[in-house]
Tab-separated table of C-alpha atoms and ligand atoms in Angstrom:
chain	number	residue	atom	x	y	z
A	1	SER	CA	1.057	-17.633	30.242
A	2	GLN	CA	0.539	-14.067	29.212
A	3	SER	CA	0.210	-15.028	25.543
A	4	GLN	CA	-2.927	-16.975	26.352
A	5	GLN	CA	-4.819	-13.970	27.670
A	6	VAL	CA	-7.347	-11.783	25.942
A	7	ILE	CA	-6.239	-8.136	25.785
A	8	THR	CA	-8.681	-5.265	26.017
A	9	CYS	CA	-7.553	-2.158	24.150
A	10	ARG	CA	-8.741	0.709	21.957
A	11	ALA	CA	-9.453	0.187	18.266
A	12	ALA	CA	-11.071	2.306	15.555
A	13	VAL	CA	-14.109	0.346	14.438
A	14	ALA	CA	-15.931	0.896	11.148
A	15	TRP	CA	-19.600	0.093	11.793
A	16	GLY	CA	-20.974	0.815	8.330
A	17	LYS	CA	-20.195	1.809	4.761
A	18	GLY	CA	-18.455	5.171	4.504
A	19	GLU	CA	-19.120	5.982	8.163
A	20	GLU	CA	-16.703	7.674	10.538
A	21	LEU	CA	-14.594	5.277	12.577
A	22	VAL	CA	-15.504	4.929	16.252
A	23	ILE	CA	-12.872	4.335	18.928
A	24	GLU	CA	-14.130	1.369	20.953
A	25	GLU	CA	-12.829	-0.878	23.696
A	26	VAL	CA	-12.226	-4.191	21.906
A	27	GLU	CA	-11.151	-7.635	23.031
A	28	VAL	CA	-8.154	-9.058	21.176
A	29	SER	CA	-7.752	-12.854	21.265
A	30	PRO	CA	-4.411	-14.485	21.977
A	31	PRO	CA	-2.466	-15.510	18.868
A	32	GLN	CA	-3.186	-19.004	17.561
A	33	SER	CA	-0.310	-21.474	17.083
A	34	GLN	CA	1.133	-19.849	13.944
A	35	GLU	CA	0.193	-16.270	14.766
A	36	ILE	CA	1.726	-13.349	16.626
A	37	ARG	CA	0.136	-10.544	18.598
A	38	ILE	CA	1.610	-7.112	17.930
A	39	LYS	CA	1.515	-3.852	19.847
A	40	VAL	CA	0.959	-1.445	16.976
A	41	VAL	CA	3.286	1.572	17.240
A	42	SER	CA	2.493	3.501	14.052
A	43	THR	CA	0.072	3.017	11.204
A	44	SER	CA	-0.306	5.195	8.158
A	45	LEU	CA	-3.499	5.583	6.210
A	46	CYS	CA	-3.458	4.238	2.662
A	47	ARG	CA	-6.057	4.989	0.004
A	48	SER	CA	-7.187	1.360	-0.117
A	49	ASP	CA	-8.429	1.536	3.493
A	50	ILE	CA	-10.840	4.248	2.369
A	51	SER	CA	-11.745	2.463	-0.868
A	52	ALA	CA	-12.730	-0.648	1.097
A	53	LEU	CA	-14.582	1.335	3.778
A	54	ASP	CA	-16.631	2.995	1.061
A	55	SER	CA	-17.375	-0.102	-1.005
A	56	GLN	CA	-17.110	-3.487	0.707
A	57	PRO	CA	-20.117	-4.761	2.696
A	58	ILE	CA	-18.056	-6.262	5.547
A	59	PHE	CA	-18.884	-4.684	8.937
A	60	PRO	CA	-18.089	-4.106	11.703
A	61	ARG	CA	-14.460	-4.020	10.666
A	62	ILE	CA	-11.069	-2.739	11.778
A	63	PHE	CA	-9.112	-1.229	8.889
A	64	GLY	CA	-5.414	-0.343	8.641
A	65	HIS	CA	-2.773	-2.346	6.791
A	66	GLU	CA	0.316	-0.110	6.619
A	67	ALA	CA	1.899	-0.474	10.037
A	68	SER	CA	4.837	-1.086	12.310
A	69	GLY	CA	4.878	-2.517	15.794
A	70	ILE	CA	6.491	-4.626	18.490
A	71	VAL	CA	5.735	-8.296	19.051
A	72	GLU	CA	3.792	-8.734	22.300
A	73	SER	CA	3.347	-12.523	22.260
A	74	VAL	CA	3.731	-15.455	19.889
A	75	GLY	CA	1.755	-18.632	19.192
A	76	SER	CA	3.043	-22.040	20.308
A	77	GLU	CA	4.531	-22.999	16.922
A	78	VAL	CA	6.164	-19.677	16.117
A	79	THR	CA	9.965	-19.767	16.214
A	80	GLU	CA	10.741	-16.860	13.897
A	81	PHE	CA	9.590	-14.106	16.273
A	82	LYS	CA	9.929	-13.361	19.942
A	83	LYS	CA	8.449	-10.780	22.271
A	84	GLY	CA	10.047	-7.392	21.651
A	85	ASP	CA	10.918	-7.890	17.960
A	86	HIS	CA	10.272	-4.886	15.738
A	87	VAL	CA	8.049	-5.765	12.795
A	88	LEU	CA	6.252	-4.433	9.755
A	89	THR	CA	2.872	-5.935	8.922
A	90	LEU	CA	2.298	-7.535	5.517
A	91	PHE	CA	-1.075	-7.116	3.828
A	92	THR	CA	0.003	-9.829	1.426
A	93	GLY	CA	1.932	-12.560	3.224
A	94	GLU	CA	4.661	-15.005	2.337
A	95	CYS	CA	4.529	-18.615	3.560
A	96	ARG	CA	7.878	-19.474	1.925
A	97	THR	CA	6.794	-23.013	1.045
A	98	CYS	CA	3.967	-22.907	-1.518
A	99	SER	CA	4.686	-23.367	-5.217
A	100	HIS	CA	4.528	-19.632	-5.875
A	101	CYS	CA	6.785	-18.675	-2.956
A	102	THR	CA	9.380	-21.236	-4.108
A	103	SER	CA	9.014	-20.452	-7.830
A	104	GLY	CA	11.362	-17.507	-7.884
A	105	LYS	CA	8.815	-15.941	-10.253
A	106	SER	CA	6.075	-14.597	-8.014
A	107	ASN	CA	5.316	-12.642	-4.866
A	108	ILE	CA	1.712	-13.842	-4.783
A	109	CYS	CA	1.683	-16.422	-1.996
A	110	GLN	CA	-0.966	-19.098	-2.515
A	111	VAL	CA	-1.521	-19.567	1.218
A	112	LEU	CA	-1.205	-16.094	2.762
A	113	GLY	CA	-2.104	-13.913	-0.217
A	114	LEU	CA	-4.365	-10.860	-0.048
A	115	GLU	CA	-7.301	-11.689	2.244
A	116	ARG	CA	-10.586	-10.199	1.065
A	117	LYS	CA	-13.264	-11.585	3.380
A	118	GLY	CA	-12.191	-9.896	6.594
A	119	LEU	CA	-11.012	-13.119	8.229
A	120	MET	CA	-7.776	-14.719	9.378
A	121	HIS	CA	-5.969	-17.131	7.056
A	122	SER	CA	-5.484	-19.733	9.825
A	123	ASP	CA	-9.100	-20.593	10.621
A	124	GLN	CA	-11.317	-18.146	8.720
A	125	GLY	CA	-12.215	-16.600	12.070
A	126	THR	CA	-11.684	-13.203	13.665
A	127	ARG	CA	-9.490	-12.183	16.626
A	128	PHE	CA	-11.469	-9.083	17.630
A	129	SER	CA	-14.775	-8.546	19.348
A	130	VAL	CA	-16.755	-5.761	20.996
A	131	LYS	CA	-18.866	-7.029	23.901
A	132	GLY	CA	-18.748	-10.493	22.372
A	133	LYS	CA	-19.715	-9.380	18.854
A	134	PRO	CA	-17.054	-10.412	16.281
A	135	ILE	CA	-15.288	-7.695	14.301
A	136	TYR	CA	-13.871	-8.363	10.849
A	137	HIS	CA	-10.262	-7.781	9.849
A	138	TYR	CA	-8.856	-5.951	6.828
A	139	CYS	CA	-6.155	-7.653	4.718
A	140	ALA	CA	-5.590	-9.855	7.795
A	141	VAL	CA	-3.698	-6.929	9.370
A	142	SER	CA	-6.179	-4.498	11.011
A	143	SER	CA	-3.669	-2.049	12.404
A	144	PHE	CA	-6.152	0.633	13.530
A	145	SER	CA	-5.994	-1.029	16.934
A	146	GLU	CA	-3.536	-0.749	19.808
A	147	PHE	CA	-2.983	-4.515	19.519
A	148	THR	CA	-3.614	-6.818	16.588
A	149	VAL	CA	-3.077	-10.467	15.720
A	150	VAL	CA	-1.491	-11.473	12.416
A	151	HIS	CA	-0.290	-14.725	10.895
A	152	SER	CA	3.468	-15.077	11.402
A	153	GLY	CA	3.772	-15.089	7.595
A	154	CYS	CA	2.088	-11.682	7.490
A	155	ALA	CA	4.773	-9.794	9.412
A	156	VAL	CA	8.480	-9.302	8.948
A	157	LYS	CA	11.169	-8.602	11.495
A	158	VAL	CA	13.165	-5.469	10.736
A	159	ASN	CA	16.259	-3.656	11.987
A	160	ALA	CA	15.388	-2.570	15.539
A	161	SER	CA	17.217	0.731	15.145
A	162	ALA	CA	14.908	1.874	12.319
A	163	PRO	CA	12.272	4.452	13.398
A	164	LEU	CA	8.943	2.622	13.505
A	165	GLU	CA	7.008	5.865	13.070
A	166	LYS	CA	8.576	6.300	9.629
A	167	ILE	CA	9.134	2.829	8.228
A	168	CYS	CA	5.465	1.909	8.522
A	169	LEU	CA	5.187	3.521	5.071
A	170	LEU	CA	7.293	0.696	3.654
A	171	SER	CA	4.636	-1.800	4.617
A	172	CYS	CA	2.482	-0.766	1.640
A	173	GLY	CA	2.409	2.370	-0.510
A	174	ALA	CA	6.012	3.576	-0.634
A	175	ALA	CA	7.417	0.092	-1.217
A	176	ALA	CA	4.735	-0.757	-3.790
A	177	GLY	CA	5.666	2.203	-5.984
A	178	MET	CA	9.401	1.565	-5.856
A	179	GLY	CA	8.968	-2.139	-6.504
A	180	ALA	CA	6.842	-1.503	-9.580
A	181	VAL	CA	9.753	0.426	-11.099
A	182	TRP	CA	12.601	-1.847	-10.040
A	183	ASN	CA	11.073	-5.335	-9.961
A	184	VAL	CA	8.145	-5.213	-12.336
A	185	ALA	CA	9.059	-2.732	-15.084
A	186	ASN	CA	12.824	-2.770	-14.523
A	187	VAL	CA	13.068	0.794	-15.812
A	188	LEU	CA	16.303	1.462	-17.681
A	189	GLU	CA	18.507	4.556	-17.578
A	190	GLY	CA	17.518	7.315	-19.981
A	191	SER	CA	13.952	6.117	-20.414
A	192	LYS	CA	10.718	8.092	-20.542
A	193	VAL	CA	8.266	7.423	-17.755
A	194	VAL	CA	4.725	8.669	-17.214
A	195	ILE	CA	2.896	8.310	-13.904
A	196	PHE	CA	-0.872	8.614	-13.513
A	197	GLY	CA	-1.791	9.688	-9.972
A	198	LEU	CA	0.688	11.444	-7.672
A	199	GLY	CA	-0.219	10.134	-4.252
A	200	THR	CA	2.390	8.308	-2.188
A	201	VAL	CA	2.282	5.361	-4.575
A	202	GLY	CA	2.797	7.478	-7.707
A	203	LEU	CA	5.501	9.614	-6.083
A	204	SER	CA	7.328	6.466	-4.990
A	205	VAL	CA	7.332	5.458	-8.640
A	206	ALA	CA	8.832	8.882	-9.442
A	207	GLN	CA	11.537	8.528	-6.805
A	208	ALA	CA	12.493	5.048	-8.018
A	209	ALA	CA	12.502	6.125	-11.681
A	210	LYS	CA	14.772	9.036	-10.820
A	211	LEU	CA	17.163	6.676	-9.020
A	212	ARG	CA	17.243	4.576	-12.210
A	213	GLY	CA	18.193	7.656	-14.228
A	214	ALA	CA	15.008	8.093	-16.262
A	215	SER	CA	15.302	11.105	-18.579
A	216	HIS	CA	11.612	12.106	-18.512
A	217	ILE	CA	9.338	11.583	-15.520
A	218	ILE	CA	5.946	12.976	-16.451
A	219	GLY	CA	3.438	13.192	-13.621
A	220	VAL	CA	-0.308	13.367	-14.310
A	221	ASP	CA	-2.782	14.421	-11.633
A	222	ILE	CA	-6.072	16.326	-11.565
A	223	ASN	CA	-4.971	18.016	-8.329
A	224	SER	CA	-2.499	20.788	-9.225
A	225	ALA	CA	-1.545	21.115	-5.561
A	226	LYS	CA	0.504	17.927	-6.106
A	227	CYS	CA	2.875	19.677	-8.511
A	228	ASP	CA	5.533	21.023	-6.089
A	229	LYS	CA	5.826	17.825	-4.099
A	230	ALA	CA	5.967	15.873	-7.343
A	231	LYS	CA	8.934	17.900	-8.571
A	232	ALA	CA	10.698	17.282	-5.257
A	233	PHE	CA	10.353	13.534	-5.884
A	234	GLY	CA	11.778	13.705	-9.392
A	235	VAL	CA	8.816	14.518	-11.640
A	236	THR	CA	10.239	16.565	-14.536
A	237	GLN	CA	6.919	17.648	-16.081
A	238	PHE	CA	3.559	17.964	-14.347
A	239	ILE	CA	0.330	17.719	-16.334
A	240	ASN	CA	-3.171	18.410	-15.067
A	241	PRO	CA	-5.427	16.786	-17.692
A	242	ASN	CA	-8.232	19.202	-16.801
A	243	GLU	CA	-6.065	22.086	-17.922
A	244	CYS	CA	-5.182	20.549	-21.301
A	245	SER	CA	-7.021	21.401	-24.484
A	246	GLU	CA	-6.403	17.931	-25.934
A	247	PRO	CA	-6.515	14.410	-24.438
A	248	VAL	CA	-3.638	13.826	-22.030
A	249	GLN	CA	-2.330	10.851	-24.017
A	250	GLN	CA	-1.796	13.162	-26.991
A	251	VAL	CA	0.127	15.631	-24.840
A	252	ILE	CA	2.306	12.793	-23.564
A	253	LYS	CA	2.916	11.403	-27.054
A	254	ARG	CA	4.060	14.809	-28.175
A	255	ILE	CA	6.471	15.513	-25.345
A	256	THR	CA	7.905	12.005	-25.499
A	257	ASP	CA	8.155	11.997	-29.295
A	258	GLY	CA	5.890	9.011	-29.860
A	259	GLY	CA	4.983	7.748	-26.433
A	260	ALA	CA	6.522	6.799	-23.101
A	261	ASP	CA	8.640	3.708	-22.555
A	262	TYR	CA	6.778	3.026	-19.317
A	263	ALA	CA	3.446	4.143	-17.866
A	264	PHE	CA	2.334	3.491	-14.289
A	265	GLU	CA	-1.329	3.605	-13.206
A	266	CYS	CA	-1.416	4.764	-9.576
A	267	ILE	CA	-4.983	6.107	-9.390
A	268	GLY	CA	-7.098	2.982	-9.189
A	269	ASP	CA	-9.200	3.845	-12.243
A	270	THR	CA	-9.432	1.286	-15.022
A	271	GLY	CA	-10.278	4.030	-17.534
A	272	MET	CA	-6.813	5.419	-16.833
A	273	VAL	CA	-5.290	2.033	-17.653
A	274	THR	CA	-6.560	2.562	-21.191
A	275	THR	CA	-5.155	6.104	-21.216
A	276	ALA	CA	-1.846	4.764	-19.895
A	277	LEU	CA	-1.628	2.192	-22.704
A	278	GLN	CA	-2.389	4.925	-25.222
A	279	SER	CA	0.402	7.056	-23.739
A	280	CYS	CA	3.039	4.371	-24.302
A	281	CYS	CA	5.093	4.017	-27.464
A	282	ASP	CA	4.482	1.160	-29.841
A	283	GLY	CA	7.094	-1.560	-30.118
A	284	TRP	CA	7.910	-1.919	-26.446
A	285	GLY	CA	5.782	0.467	-24.360
A	286	LEU	CA	4.961	-1.102	-21.013
A	287	THR	CA	2.030	-0.138	-18.795
A	288	VAL	CA	2.175	-1.289	-15.183
A	289	THR	CA	-0.965	-1.169	-13.042
A	290	LEU	CA	-0.631	-0.652	-9.287
A	291	GLY	CA	-4.031	0.682	-8.399
A	292	VAL	CA	-6.993	-1.337	-7.221
A	293	PRO	CA	-10.019	0.057	-9.070
A	294	LYS	CA	-12.580	1.884	-6.982
A	295	VAL	CA	-15.421	1.411	-9.461
A	296	LYS	CA	-15.550	-0.401	-12.829
A	297	PRO	CA	-13.119	-3.338	-12.536
A	298	GLU	CA	-12.951	-4.277	-16.244
A	299	VAL	CA	-10.132	-2.954	-18.411
A	300	SER	CA	-10.867	-2.143	-22.026
A	301	ALA	CA	-8.482	-1.248	-24.828
A	302	HIS	CA	-8.425	-1.434	-28.593
A	303	TYR	CA	-6.533	-4.606	-29.552
A	304	ALA	CA	-4.370	-2.597	-31.955
A	305	LEU	CA	-2.614	-1.107	-28.919
A	306	LEU	CA	-1.349	-4.593	-28.092
A	307	LEU	CA	-0.883	-5.710	-31.696
A	308	THR	CA	1.657	-2.951	-32.072
A	309	GLY	CA	3.769	-4.313	-29.266
A	310	ARG	CA	2.571	-2.726	-26.053
A	311	THR	CA	2.381	-4.755	-22.856
A	312	LEU	CA	0.052	-4.440	-19.891
A	313	LYS	CA	1.413	-5.873	-16.656
A	314	GLY	CA	-0.204	-6.041	-13.256
A	315	CYS	CA	1.424	-6.319	-9.874
A	316	LEU	CA	0.642	-6.418	-6.184
A	317	PHE	CA	2.995	-4.741	-3.717
A	318	GLY	CA	5.405	-3.872	-6.511
A	319	GLY	CA	6.444	-7.468	-6.959
A	320	TRP	CA	8.307	-7.509	-3.632
A	321	LYS	CA	8.372	-10.807	-1.789
A	322	PRO	CA	7.324	-9.145	1.420
A	323	LYS	CA	9.169	-11.205	4.013
A	324	SER	CA	12.279	-11.805	1.935
A	325	ASP	CA	12.675	-8.308	0.539
A	326	LEU	CA	11.379	-5.725	3.040
A	327	PRO	CA	14.292	-5.864	5.525
A	328	SER	CA	16.707	-4.736	2.817
A	329	LEU	CA	14.398	-1.889	1.847
A	330	VAL	CA	14.417	-0.768	5.483
A	331	ASP	CA	18.223	-0.930	5.399
A	332	MET	CA	18.260	1.203	2.221
A	333	TYR	CA	16.188	3.778	4.091
A	334	MET	CA	18.616	3.682	7.031
A	335	LYS	CA	21.497	4.299	4.586
A	336	LYS	CA	19.516	7.244	3.147
A	337	GLU	CA	19.392	5.587	-0.275
A	338	ILE	CA	15.623	6.091	-0.423
A	339	GLN	CA	13.448	8.861	1.062
A	340	ILE	CA	10.209	8.191	2.870
A	341	ASP	CA	10.033	10.936	5.528
A	342	GLU	CA	8.984	13.412	2.832
A	343	PHE	CA	5.755	11.453	2.217
A	344	ILE	CA	4.630	12.109	5.780
A	345	THR	CA	2.582	15.300	5.600
A	346	HIS	CA	0.728	14.796	8.895
A	347	ASN	CA	1.278	13.119	12.260
A	348	LEU	CA	-1.875	12.435	14.259
A	349	GLN	CA	-2.811	10.874	17.558
A	350	PHE	CA	-4.975	7.748	17.385
A	351	GLU	CA	-8.092	9.523	18.679
A	352	ASP	CA	-7.884	11.870	15.681
A	353	ILE	CA	-7.866	9.069	13.113
A	354	ASN	CA	-10.960	10.374	11.295
A	355	GLU	CA	-9.010	13.533	10.528
A	356	ALA	CA	-6.619	11.350	8.499
A	357	LEU	CA	-9.502	9.957	6.460
A	358	ASN	CA	-10.829	13.467	5.846
A	359	LEU	CA	-7.425	14.761	4.753
A	360	MET	CA	-7.026	11.925	2.249
A	361	ARG	CA	-10.571	12.270	0.946
A	362	GLU	CA	-9.912	15.983	0.384
A	363	GLY	CA	-6.574	15.302	-1.336
A	364	LYS	CA	-4.738	17.312	1.326
A	365	CYS	CA	-2.200	14.733	2.453
A	366	LEU	CA	0.239	12.196	1.170
A	367	ARG	CA	0.661	10.034	4.249
A	368	CYS	CA	-0.827	10.694	7.691
A	369	VAL	CA	1.015	8.656	10.302
A	370	ILE	CA	-1.185	7.707	13.234
A	371	HIS	CA	0.664	7.277	16.515
A	372	MET	CA	-0.962	4.696	18.760
B	1	COD	N1	-6.640	11.640	-13.184
B	1	COD	C1	-5.458	11.984	-12.644
B	1	COD	N2	-5.197	11.877	-11.305
B	1	COD	C2	-6.194	11.448	-10.505
B	1	COD	C3	-7.468	11.081	-11.016
B	1	COD	C4	-7.673	11.206	-12.430
B	1	COD	N3	-8.824	10.875	-12.991
B	1	COD	N4	-8.243	10.681	-9.984
B	1	COD	C5	-7.492	10.785	-8.874
B	1	COD	N5	-6.257	11.242	-9.185
B	1	COD	C6	-5.126	11.482	-8.284
B	1	COD	C7	-5.500	12.118	-6.957
B	1	COD	O1	-5.583	13.519	-7.055
B	1	COD	C8	-4.329	11.680	-6.063
B	1	COD	O2	-3.279	12.608	-6.053
B	1	COD	C9	-3.837	10.374	-6.715
B	1	COD	O3	-4.555	10.231	-7.941
B	1	COD	C10	-4.098	9.139	-5.835
B	1	COD	O4	-3.346	9.257	-4.680
B	1	COD	P1	-3.874	8.882	-3.206
B	1	COD	O5	-3.011	9.633	-2.251
B	1	COD	O6	-5.331	9.045	-3.149
B	1	COD	O7	-3.595	7.310	-3.100
B	1	COD	P2	-2.306	6.391	-2.880
B	1	COD	O8	-1.120	6.905	-3.610
B	1	COD	O9	-2.159	6.103	-1.427
B	1	COD	O10	-2.802	5.019	-3.547
B	1	COD	C11	-3.461	4.988	-4.732
B	1	COD	C12	-3.702	3.546	-5.238
B	1	COD	C13	-4.776	3.556	-6.290
B	1	COD	C14	-2.413	3.033	-5.848
B	1	COD	C15	-4.163	2.647	-4.027
B	1	COD	O11	-5.449	2.907	-3.649
B	1	COD	C16	-4.063	1.199	-4.364
B	1	COD	O12	-4.864	0.694	-5.070
B	1	COD	N6	-3.004	0.584	-3.810
B	1	COD	C17	-2.341	-0.587	-4.256
B	1	COD	C18	-3.182	-1.798	-4.303
B	1	COD	C19	-2.922	-2.723	-3.204
B	1	COD	O13	-1.817	-3.188	-3.084
B	1	COD	N7	-3.966	-2.935	-2.397
B	1	COD	C20	-3.942	-3.743	-1.243
B	1	COD	C21	-3.543	-2.979	-0.042
B	1	COD	S1	-3.082	-1.370	-0.411
B	2	ZN	ZN1	-2.086	-0.041	1.054
């Protein structure tokens, strides 16, 4: 059958640390019994693709983890999907049977959780090669390819009338920010929120906080060009720490009269986690971390910050159970209850994918959608 055949297609291969991606002809294996093969339709570039390209010694590799597509073929044991289904990929999967998935308390699947070695969950192998040489995956998604293979627990079927070239954003950044506000922090009406980092993740936090009726939404970013877009997403006050004569946490404490109720770290800098904790009020101030650190992974803070009642809480993908929860987020978008189109600053053809990396490195985009 067709599902048993190797496909040859174009993929953007990363051959070495920090290098430009190279469009190559790759072979894509058929899906194994519990896997599906997807024709990628759209994939947006997320900061973590670049962070991993610049830091992890796993090459050659196909990046991309924020994507939408159409099922091309399914493995022999897959009943949940069929050819032609519209799907979003899941960089953190959901098996629905492990103790975490059934706990009602966690979105961190013990079987299909974030994959860090560049391999597939099923057999610790790869499904790509160039002239017989294996190519590693990224987050077991690898969407910078015309076709990819994912575990059936690492994709979710969505409303087929939703525009794939937009909803790919809900597969990572935009959903992560909203989930951090609604699921993890559970921001209450009238509260004071501060957001560190105003990329797509931080601005999704702003949008979600606005929808919850936060009274103050303070946005902090070293790039002042983010200010206008930030205000459009609900940021009430923009602060560039480089333009302040005192530490940013002091500025925040002053304008919030003692500290924010909630702080969100959306930069991926553990030093800013400390600053975020310091920007929260004592008693109940909650700091939520969304960013994966690019450099120093350890967090440090004076214990007195915690002794006086602050909480530090981490999350992955905004606490969403990806398979269970994403379809309703897509439906919210279709009902215009959430905005994602406004995050798309650039649309590029696949062959121009390096332009997307350059734009993000230069801080000139929110999301670049790459059309395969
Ligand atoms: N102070 C203030 N702002 C800063 C600083 C600083 N020191 N450094 C950078 N910034 C700003 C930048 O100017 C930029 O506007 C913003 O921070 C970051 O935005 P982007 O567009 O670069 O990145 P995002 O929004 O796509 O993602 C940022 C995260 C750090 C959240 C992202 O990389 C991440 O870690 N994602 C979630 C983790 C995860 O789930 N990973 C697995 C797959 S994504
Ligand atoms: Zn991402």
